[in-house]
mmCIF file of C-alpha atoms in Angstrom:
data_model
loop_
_atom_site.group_PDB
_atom_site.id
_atom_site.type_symbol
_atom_site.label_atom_id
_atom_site.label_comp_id
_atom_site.label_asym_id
_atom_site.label_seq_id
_atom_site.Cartn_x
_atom_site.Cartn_y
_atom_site.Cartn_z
ATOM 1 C CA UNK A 1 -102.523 -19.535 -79.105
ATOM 2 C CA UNK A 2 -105.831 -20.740 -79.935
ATOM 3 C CA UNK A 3 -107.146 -16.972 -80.790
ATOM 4 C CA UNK A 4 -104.585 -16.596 -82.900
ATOM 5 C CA UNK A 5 -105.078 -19.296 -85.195
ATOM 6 C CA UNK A 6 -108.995 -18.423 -84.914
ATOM 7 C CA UNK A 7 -107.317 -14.644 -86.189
ATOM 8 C CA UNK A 8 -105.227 -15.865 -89.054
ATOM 9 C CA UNK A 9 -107.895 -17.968 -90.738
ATOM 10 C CA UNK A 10 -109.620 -14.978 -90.547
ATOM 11 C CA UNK A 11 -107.605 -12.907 -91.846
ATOM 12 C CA UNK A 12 -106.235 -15.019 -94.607
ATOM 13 C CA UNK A 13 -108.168 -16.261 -97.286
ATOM 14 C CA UNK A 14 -109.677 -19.380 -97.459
ATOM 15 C CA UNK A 15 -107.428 -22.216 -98.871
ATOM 16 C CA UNK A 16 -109.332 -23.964 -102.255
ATOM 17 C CA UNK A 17 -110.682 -26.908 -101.638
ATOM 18 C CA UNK A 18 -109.248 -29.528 -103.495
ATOM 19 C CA UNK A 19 -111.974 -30.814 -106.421
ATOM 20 C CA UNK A 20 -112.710 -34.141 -106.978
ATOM 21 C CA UNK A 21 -112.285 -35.213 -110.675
ATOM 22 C CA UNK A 22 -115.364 -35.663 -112.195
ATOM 23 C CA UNK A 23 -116.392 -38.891 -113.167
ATOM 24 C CA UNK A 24 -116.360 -38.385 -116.667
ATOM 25 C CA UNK A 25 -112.563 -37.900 -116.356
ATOM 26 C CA UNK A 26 -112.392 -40.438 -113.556
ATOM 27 C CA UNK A 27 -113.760 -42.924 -116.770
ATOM 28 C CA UNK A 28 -110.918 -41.723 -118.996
ATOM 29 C CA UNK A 29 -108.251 -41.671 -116.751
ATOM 30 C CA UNK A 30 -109.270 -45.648 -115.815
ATOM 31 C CA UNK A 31 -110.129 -46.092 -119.617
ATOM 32 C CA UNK A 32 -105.968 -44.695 -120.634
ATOM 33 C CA UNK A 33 -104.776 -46.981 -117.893
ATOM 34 C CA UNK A 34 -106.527 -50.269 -119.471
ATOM 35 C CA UNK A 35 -105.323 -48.988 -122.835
ATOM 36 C CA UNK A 36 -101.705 -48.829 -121.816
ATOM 37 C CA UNK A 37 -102.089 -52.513 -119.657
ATOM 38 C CA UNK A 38 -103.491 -54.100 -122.545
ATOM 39 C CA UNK A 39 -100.732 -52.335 -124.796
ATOM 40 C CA UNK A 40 -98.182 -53.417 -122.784
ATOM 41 C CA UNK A 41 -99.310 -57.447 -122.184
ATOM 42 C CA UNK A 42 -99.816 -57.437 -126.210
ATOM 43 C CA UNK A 43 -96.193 -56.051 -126.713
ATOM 44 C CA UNK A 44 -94.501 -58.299 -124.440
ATOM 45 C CA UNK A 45 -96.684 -61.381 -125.716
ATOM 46 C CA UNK A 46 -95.701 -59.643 -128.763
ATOM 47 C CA UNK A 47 -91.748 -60.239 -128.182
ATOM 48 C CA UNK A 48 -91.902 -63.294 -126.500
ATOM 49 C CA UNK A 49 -89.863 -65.848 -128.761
ATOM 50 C CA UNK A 50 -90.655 -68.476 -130.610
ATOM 51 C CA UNK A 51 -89.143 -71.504 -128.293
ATOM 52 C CA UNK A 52 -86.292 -73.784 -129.816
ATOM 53 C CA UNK A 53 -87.683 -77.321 -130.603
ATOM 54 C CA UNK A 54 -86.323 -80.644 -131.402
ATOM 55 C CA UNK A 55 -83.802 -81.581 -132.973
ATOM 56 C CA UNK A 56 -82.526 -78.031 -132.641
ATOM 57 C CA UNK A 57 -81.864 -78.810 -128.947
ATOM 58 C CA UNK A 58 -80.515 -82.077 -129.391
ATOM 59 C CA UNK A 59 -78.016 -80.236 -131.909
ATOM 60 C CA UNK A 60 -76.829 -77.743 -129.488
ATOM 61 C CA UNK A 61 -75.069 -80.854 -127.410
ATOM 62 C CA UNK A 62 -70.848 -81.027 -128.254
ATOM 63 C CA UNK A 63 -69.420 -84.180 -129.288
ATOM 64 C CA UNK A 64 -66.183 -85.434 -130.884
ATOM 65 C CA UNK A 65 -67.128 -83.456 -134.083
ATOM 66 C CA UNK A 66 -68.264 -80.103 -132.936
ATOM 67 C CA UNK A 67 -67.923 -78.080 -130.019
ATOM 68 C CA UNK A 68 -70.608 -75.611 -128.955
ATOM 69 C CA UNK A 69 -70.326 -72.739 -126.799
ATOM 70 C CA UNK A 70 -72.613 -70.299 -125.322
ATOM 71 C CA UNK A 71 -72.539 -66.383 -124.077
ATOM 72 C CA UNK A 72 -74.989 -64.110 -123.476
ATOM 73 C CA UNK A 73 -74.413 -62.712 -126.827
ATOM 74 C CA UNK A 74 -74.134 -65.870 -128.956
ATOM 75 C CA UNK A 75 -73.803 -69.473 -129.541
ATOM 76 C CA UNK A 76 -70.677 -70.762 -131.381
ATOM 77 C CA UNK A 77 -70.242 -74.205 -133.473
ATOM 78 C CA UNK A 78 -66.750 -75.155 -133.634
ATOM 79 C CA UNK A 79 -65.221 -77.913 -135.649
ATOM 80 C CA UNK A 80 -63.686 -79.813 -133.074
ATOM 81 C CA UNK A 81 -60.599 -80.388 -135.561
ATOM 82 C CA UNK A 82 -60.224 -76.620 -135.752
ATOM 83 C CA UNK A 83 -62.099 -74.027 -138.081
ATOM 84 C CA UNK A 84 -60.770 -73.386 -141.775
ATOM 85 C CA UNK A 85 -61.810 -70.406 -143.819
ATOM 86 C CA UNK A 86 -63.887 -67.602 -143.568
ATOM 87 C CA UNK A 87 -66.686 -68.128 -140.279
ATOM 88 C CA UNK A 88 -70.279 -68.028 -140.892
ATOM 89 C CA UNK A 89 -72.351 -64.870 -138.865
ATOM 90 C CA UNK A 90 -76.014 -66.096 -138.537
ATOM 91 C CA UNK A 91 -78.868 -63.545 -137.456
ATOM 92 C CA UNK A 92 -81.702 -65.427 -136.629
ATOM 93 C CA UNK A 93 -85.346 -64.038 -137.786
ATOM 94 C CA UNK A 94 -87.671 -61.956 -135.463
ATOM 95 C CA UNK A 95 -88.544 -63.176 -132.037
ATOM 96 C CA UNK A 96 -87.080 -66.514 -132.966
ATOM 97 C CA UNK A 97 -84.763 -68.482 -130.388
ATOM 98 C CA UNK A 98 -81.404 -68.557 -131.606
ATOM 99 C CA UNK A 99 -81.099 -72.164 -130.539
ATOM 100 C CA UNK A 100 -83.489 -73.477 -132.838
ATOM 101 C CA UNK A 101 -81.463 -72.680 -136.084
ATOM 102 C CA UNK A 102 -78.572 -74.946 -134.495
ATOM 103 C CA UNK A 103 -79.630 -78.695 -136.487
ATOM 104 C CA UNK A 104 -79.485 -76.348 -139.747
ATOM 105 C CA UNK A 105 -76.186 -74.703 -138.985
ATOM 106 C CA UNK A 106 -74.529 -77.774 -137.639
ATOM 107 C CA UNK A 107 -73.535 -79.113 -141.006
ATOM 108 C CA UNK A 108 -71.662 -76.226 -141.450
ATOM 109 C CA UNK A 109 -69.222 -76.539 -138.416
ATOM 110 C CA UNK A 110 -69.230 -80.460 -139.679
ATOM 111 C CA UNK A 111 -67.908 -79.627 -142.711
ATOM 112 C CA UNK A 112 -65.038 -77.036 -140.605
ATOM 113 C CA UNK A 113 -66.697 -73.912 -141.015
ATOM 114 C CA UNK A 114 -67.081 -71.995 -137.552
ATOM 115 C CA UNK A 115 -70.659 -70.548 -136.930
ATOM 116 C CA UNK A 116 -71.232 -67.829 -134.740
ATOM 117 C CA UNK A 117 -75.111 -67.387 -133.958
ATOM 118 C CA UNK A 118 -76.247 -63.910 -132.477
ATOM 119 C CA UNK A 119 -78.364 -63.735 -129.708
ATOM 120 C CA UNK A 120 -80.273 -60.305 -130.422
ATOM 121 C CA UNK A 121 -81.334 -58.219 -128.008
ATOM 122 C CA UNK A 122 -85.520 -58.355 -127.320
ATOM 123 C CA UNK A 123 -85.024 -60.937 -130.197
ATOM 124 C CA UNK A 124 -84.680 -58.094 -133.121
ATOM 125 C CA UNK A 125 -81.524 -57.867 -135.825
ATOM 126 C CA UNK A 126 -81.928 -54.375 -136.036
ATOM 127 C CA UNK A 127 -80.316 -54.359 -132.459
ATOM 128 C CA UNK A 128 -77.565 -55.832 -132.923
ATOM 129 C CA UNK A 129 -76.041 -54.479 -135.606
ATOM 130 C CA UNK A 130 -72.414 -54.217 -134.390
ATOM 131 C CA UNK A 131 -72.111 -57.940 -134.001
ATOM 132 C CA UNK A 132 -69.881 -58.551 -136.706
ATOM 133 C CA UNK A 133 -67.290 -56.112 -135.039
ATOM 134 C CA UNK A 134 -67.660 -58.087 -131.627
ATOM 135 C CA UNK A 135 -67.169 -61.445 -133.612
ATOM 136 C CA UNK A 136 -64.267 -60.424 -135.314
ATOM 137 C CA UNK A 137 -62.655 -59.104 -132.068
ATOM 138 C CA UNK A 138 -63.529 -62.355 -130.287
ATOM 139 C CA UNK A 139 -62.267 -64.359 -133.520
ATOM 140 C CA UNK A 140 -59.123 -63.210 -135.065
ATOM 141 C CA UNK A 141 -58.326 -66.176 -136.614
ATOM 142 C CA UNK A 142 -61.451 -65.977 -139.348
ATOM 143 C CA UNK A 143 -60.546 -65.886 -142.429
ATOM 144 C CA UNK A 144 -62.866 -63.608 -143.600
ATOM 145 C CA UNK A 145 -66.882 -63.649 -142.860
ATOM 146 C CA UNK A 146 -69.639 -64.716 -144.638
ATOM 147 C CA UNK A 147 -72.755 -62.831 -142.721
ATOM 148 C CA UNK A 148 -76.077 -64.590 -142.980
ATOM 149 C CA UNK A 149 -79.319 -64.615 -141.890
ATOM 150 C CA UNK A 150 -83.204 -65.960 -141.713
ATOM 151 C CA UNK A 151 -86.032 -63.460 -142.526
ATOM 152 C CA UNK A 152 -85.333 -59.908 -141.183
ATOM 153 C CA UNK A 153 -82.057 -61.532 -140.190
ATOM 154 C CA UNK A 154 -81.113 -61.784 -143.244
ATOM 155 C CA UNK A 155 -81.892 -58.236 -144.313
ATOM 156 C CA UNK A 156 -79.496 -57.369 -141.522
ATOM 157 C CA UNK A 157 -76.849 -59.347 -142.500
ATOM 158 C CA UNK A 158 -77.193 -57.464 -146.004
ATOM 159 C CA UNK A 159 -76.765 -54.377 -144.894
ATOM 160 C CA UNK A 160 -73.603 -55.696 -143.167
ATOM 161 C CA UNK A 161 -72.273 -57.533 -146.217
ATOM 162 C CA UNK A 162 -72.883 -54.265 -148.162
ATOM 163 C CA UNK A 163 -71.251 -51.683 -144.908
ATOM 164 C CA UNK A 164 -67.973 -54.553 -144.719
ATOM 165 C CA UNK A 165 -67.203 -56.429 -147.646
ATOM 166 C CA UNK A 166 -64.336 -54.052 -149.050
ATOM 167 C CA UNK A 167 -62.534 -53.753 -145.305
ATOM 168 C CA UNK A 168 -58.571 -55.183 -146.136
ATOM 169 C CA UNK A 169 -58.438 -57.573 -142.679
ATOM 170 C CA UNK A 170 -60.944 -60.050 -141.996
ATOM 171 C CA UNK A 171 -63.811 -58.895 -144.696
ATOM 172 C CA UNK A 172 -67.210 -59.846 -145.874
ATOM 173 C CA UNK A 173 -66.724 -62.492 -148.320
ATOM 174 C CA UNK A 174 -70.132 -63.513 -148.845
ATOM 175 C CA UNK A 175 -73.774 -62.794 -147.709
ATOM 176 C CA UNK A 176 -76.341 -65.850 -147.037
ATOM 177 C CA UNK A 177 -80.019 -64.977 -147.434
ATOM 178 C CA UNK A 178 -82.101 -67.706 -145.601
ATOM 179 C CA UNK A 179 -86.092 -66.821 -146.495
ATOM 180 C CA UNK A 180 -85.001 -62.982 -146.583
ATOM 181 C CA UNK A 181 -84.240 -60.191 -149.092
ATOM 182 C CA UNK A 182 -81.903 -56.720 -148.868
ATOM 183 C CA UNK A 183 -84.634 -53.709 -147.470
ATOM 184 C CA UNK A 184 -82.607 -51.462 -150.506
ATOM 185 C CA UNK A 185 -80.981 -51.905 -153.860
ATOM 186 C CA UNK A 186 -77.720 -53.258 -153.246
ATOM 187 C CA UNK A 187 -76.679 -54.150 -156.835
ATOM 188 C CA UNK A 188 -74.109 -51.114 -158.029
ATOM 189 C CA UNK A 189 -72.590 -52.055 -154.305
ATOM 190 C CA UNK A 190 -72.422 -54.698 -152.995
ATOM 191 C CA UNK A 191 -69.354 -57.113 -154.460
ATOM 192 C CA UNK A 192 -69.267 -59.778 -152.519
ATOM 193 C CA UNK A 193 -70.548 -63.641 -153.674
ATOM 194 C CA UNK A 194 -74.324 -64.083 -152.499
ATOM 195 C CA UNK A 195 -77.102 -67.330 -151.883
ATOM 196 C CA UNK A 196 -80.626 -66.571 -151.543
ATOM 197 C CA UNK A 197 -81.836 -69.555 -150.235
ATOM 198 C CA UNK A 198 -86.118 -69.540 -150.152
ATOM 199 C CA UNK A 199 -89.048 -71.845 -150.067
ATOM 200 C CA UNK A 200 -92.132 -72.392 -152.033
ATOM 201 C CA UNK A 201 -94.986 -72.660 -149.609
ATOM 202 C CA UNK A 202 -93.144 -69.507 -147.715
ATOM 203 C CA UNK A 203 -96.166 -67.309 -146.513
ATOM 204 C CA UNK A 204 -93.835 -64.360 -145.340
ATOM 205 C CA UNK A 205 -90.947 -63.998 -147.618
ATOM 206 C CA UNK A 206 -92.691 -65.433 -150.439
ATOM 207 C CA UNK A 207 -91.293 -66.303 -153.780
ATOM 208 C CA UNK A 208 -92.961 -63.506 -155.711
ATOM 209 C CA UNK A 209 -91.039 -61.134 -153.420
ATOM 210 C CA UNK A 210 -88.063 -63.624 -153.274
ATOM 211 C CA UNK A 211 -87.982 -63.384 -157.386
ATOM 212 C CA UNK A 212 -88.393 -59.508 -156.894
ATOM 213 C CA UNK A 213 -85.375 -59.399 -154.786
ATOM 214 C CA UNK A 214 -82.946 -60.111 -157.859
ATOM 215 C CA UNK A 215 -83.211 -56.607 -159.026
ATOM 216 C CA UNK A 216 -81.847 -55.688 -155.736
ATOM 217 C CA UNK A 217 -78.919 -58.103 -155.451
ATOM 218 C CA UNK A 218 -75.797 -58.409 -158.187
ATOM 219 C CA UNK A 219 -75.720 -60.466 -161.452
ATOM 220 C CA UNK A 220 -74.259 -62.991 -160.118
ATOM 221 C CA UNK A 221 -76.074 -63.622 -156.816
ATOM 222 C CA UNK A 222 -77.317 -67.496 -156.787
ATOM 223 C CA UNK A 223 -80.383 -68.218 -155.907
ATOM 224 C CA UNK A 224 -81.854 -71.704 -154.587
ATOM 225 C CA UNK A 225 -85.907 -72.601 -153.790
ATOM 226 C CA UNK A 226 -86.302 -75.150 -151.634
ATOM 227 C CA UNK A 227 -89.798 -76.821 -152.831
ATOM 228 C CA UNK A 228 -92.509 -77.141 -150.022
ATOM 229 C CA UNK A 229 -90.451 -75.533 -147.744
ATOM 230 C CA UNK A 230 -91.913 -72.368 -145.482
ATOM 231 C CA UNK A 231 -90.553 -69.789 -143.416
ATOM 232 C CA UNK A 232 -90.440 -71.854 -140.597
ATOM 233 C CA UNK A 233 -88.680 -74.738 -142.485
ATOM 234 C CA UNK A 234 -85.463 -72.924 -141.766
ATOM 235 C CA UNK A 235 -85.450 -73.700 -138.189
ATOM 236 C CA UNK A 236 -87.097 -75.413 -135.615
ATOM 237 C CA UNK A 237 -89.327 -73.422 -133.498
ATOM 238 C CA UNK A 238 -92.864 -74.742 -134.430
ATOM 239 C CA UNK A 239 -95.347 -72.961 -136.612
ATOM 240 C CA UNK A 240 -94.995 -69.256 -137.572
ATOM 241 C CA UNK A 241 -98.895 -66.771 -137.931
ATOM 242 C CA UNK A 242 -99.008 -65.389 -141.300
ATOM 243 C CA UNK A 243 -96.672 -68.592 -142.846
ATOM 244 C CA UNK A 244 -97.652 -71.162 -145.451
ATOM 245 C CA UNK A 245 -98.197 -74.955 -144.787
ATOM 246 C CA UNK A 246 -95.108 -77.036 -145.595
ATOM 247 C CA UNK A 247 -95.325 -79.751 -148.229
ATOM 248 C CA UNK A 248 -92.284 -81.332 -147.622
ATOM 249 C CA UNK A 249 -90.524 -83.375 -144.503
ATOM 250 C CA UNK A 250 -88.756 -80.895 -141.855
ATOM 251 C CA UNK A 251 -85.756 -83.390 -142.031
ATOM 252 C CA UNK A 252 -85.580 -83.229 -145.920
ATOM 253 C CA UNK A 253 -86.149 -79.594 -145.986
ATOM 254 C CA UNK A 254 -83.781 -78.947 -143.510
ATOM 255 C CA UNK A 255 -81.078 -81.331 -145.336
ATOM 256 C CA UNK A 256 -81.704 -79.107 -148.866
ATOM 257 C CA UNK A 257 -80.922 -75.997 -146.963
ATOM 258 C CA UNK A 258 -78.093 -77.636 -144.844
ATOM 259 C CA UNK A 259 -76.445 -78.254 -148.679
ATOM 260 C CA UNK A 260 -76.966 -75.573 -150.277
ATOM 261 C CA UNK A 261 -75.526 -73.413 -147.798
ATOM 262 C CA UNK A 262 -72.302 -75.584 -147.119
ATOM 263 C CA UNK A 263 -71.711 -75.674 -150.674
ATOM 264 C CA UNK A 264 -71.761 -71.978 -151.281
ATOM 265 C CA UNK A 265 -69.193 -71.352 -148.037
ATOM 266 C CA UNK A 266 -66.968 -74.239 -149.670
ATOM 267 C CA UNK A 267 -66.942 -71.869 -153.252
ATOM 268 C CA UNK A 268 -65.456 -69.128 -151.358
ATOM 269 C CA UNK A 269 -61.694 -68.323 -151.597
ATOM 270 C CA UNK A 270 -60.291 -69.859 -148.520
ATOM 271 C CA UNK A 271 -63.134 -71.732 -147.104
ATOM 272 C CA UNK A 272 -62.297 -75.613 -146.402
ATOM 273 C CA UNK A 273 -63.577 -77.186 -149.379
ATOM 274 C CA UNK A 274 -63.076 -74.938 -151.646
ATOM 275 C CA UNK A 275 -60.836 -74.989 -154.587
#
C-alpha cells in the first residue's frame, strides 16, 4: 500500500501549495474590516434614539381623564369620556422616542381628541408609511384623521395628507406640521385644512425654510411661530446636534404648541369643539 501511494505522487502532479497573502493585502484586508466595525458602531450610535424625558414620562401615566395604551406599533391617548371627531396620527421626528412627545399631545386627548402616536421602525417615518391604514383598521370609529408630525415626521405625514385626504370613509381632514415642511409642492393638491406650527431659535427646520415652505402648501394653510422655541421644544428628549438654543421656558413653549394645535383640530368639521 505504501508503494503505491509513493507511485501516485509520482505520477501525479504536485498539488499547489496554498500562498500566504502577502502582507500588503493582509494590511487591507484588516484595514476593510476596521472600516466596516467603525461603520457599523457609528450607524447604530447613529440610530440610537433620543430617550423620552420628563414630564413626557410622567404624561404617559392614565388617569380619570385619559387613558393610554401601548403596542409595539404605537401609543394611544384616549379621552377617558370617549373620543369625538376626527383622531390625531402623530409621527414623531428622526431617532426620537415616541414617548417623549406624550406631555405635548396630551392636551389633545384632554380636550376628546384620540391620539395615536407611531412607533417607527429603527426610529425613521419613512418606514412606516402604511400606518394610517393600520390606524384606521384598528379605529373605525374616527371620524376622519388629521395626520401630523415633528420634523421628518411631519414631511411624512404630508405625503399622507396629500395620498388620503379625498378617500369617501374615514379621510384626511387635516395635516399638522410640528417644526417640519412637505419634501414637494403640494399646493395644486393637497385640499385638506393645514397648521405649520415652527419655532424661532429652530436650528434644523428653521424659519427661513419654514417661510419657504408656504409656496409648497395651499393658500389657506395657517401658519403659527412659536418665539424662542427650537426643534427640540416640541418634545422632551433633551438637546438635539445641529439645533438652536431655546429662549423661552420648555413648559411655556410646550403650552403655545399644546394650543395651537388643539385649536386647529377643534376648527375641523366634526372635531369636539368645533362649530
Amino acid at each position: 500500500a505504501v508503494a503505491g501511494v509513493v507511485l501516485a505522487r509520482s505520477v501525479l502532479p504536485a498539488r499547489p501549495r496554498r500562498r500566504r497573502p502577502t502582507t500588503r493585502w493582509r494590511r487591507i484586508r484588516f484595514a476593510v474590516a476596521v472600516i466596516g466595525a467603525v461603520v457599523w458602531v457609528a450607524v447604530v450610535a447613529w440610530l440610537r434614539p433620543f430617550p423620552a424625558v420628563e414630564p413626557a414620562l410622567a404624561a404617559m401615566a392614565s388617569d380619570d381623564v385619559v387613558a393610554v395604551e401601548q403596542s409595539s406599533t404605537r401609543i394611544v391617548l384616549t379621552p377617558a369620556d370617549g373620543p369625538t371627531g376626527p383622531a390625531v396620527l402623530f409621527h414623531p421626528g428622526a431617532r426620537v422616542d415616541p414617548r417623549a412627545y406624550a406631555a405635548v399631545l396630551r392636551p389633545l386627548a384632554e380636550a376628546g381628541t384620540r391620539v395615536v402616536v407611531v412607533k417607527q421602525p429603527l426610529g425613521i417615518a419613512f418606514l412606516a408609511t402604511g400606518s394610517l391604514g393600520s390606524a384606521r383598521a384598528a379605529f373605525e370609529d374616527a371620524d376622519g384623521w388629521v395626520v401630523a408630525g415633528h420634523s421628518l415626521g411631519g414631511t411624512v405625514a404630508s405625503m399622507l395628507a396629500d395620498e388620503q385626504d379625498e378617500r369617501k370613509v374615514a379621510p384626511v381632514v387635516g395635516l399638522l406640521l410640528w417644526a417640519s415642511y412637505p419634501a414637494t409642492d403640494l399646493r395644486e393638491s393637497l385640499t385638506v385644512a393645514v397648521l405649520s406650527v415652527s419655532g424661532s431659535q429652530d436650528g434644523l427646520a428653521t424659519p427661513a425654510e419654514i417661510e419657504a415652505s408656504r409656496a409648497a402648501l395651499p393658500d389657506g394653510a395657517e401658519f403659527v411661530s412659536v418665539d424662542g422655541a427650537s426643534h427640540a421644544s416640541f418634545g422632551d428628549y433633551g438637546p438635539q446636534p445641529g439645533d438652536g438654543t431655546p429662549t423661552i421656558d420648555a413648559d411655556d413653549a410646550r403650552a403655545q404648541i399644546a394650543e395651537a394645535s388643539v385649536a386647529f383640530v377643534a376648527g375641523l368639521t366634526g372635531s369636539p369643539d368645533g362649530a
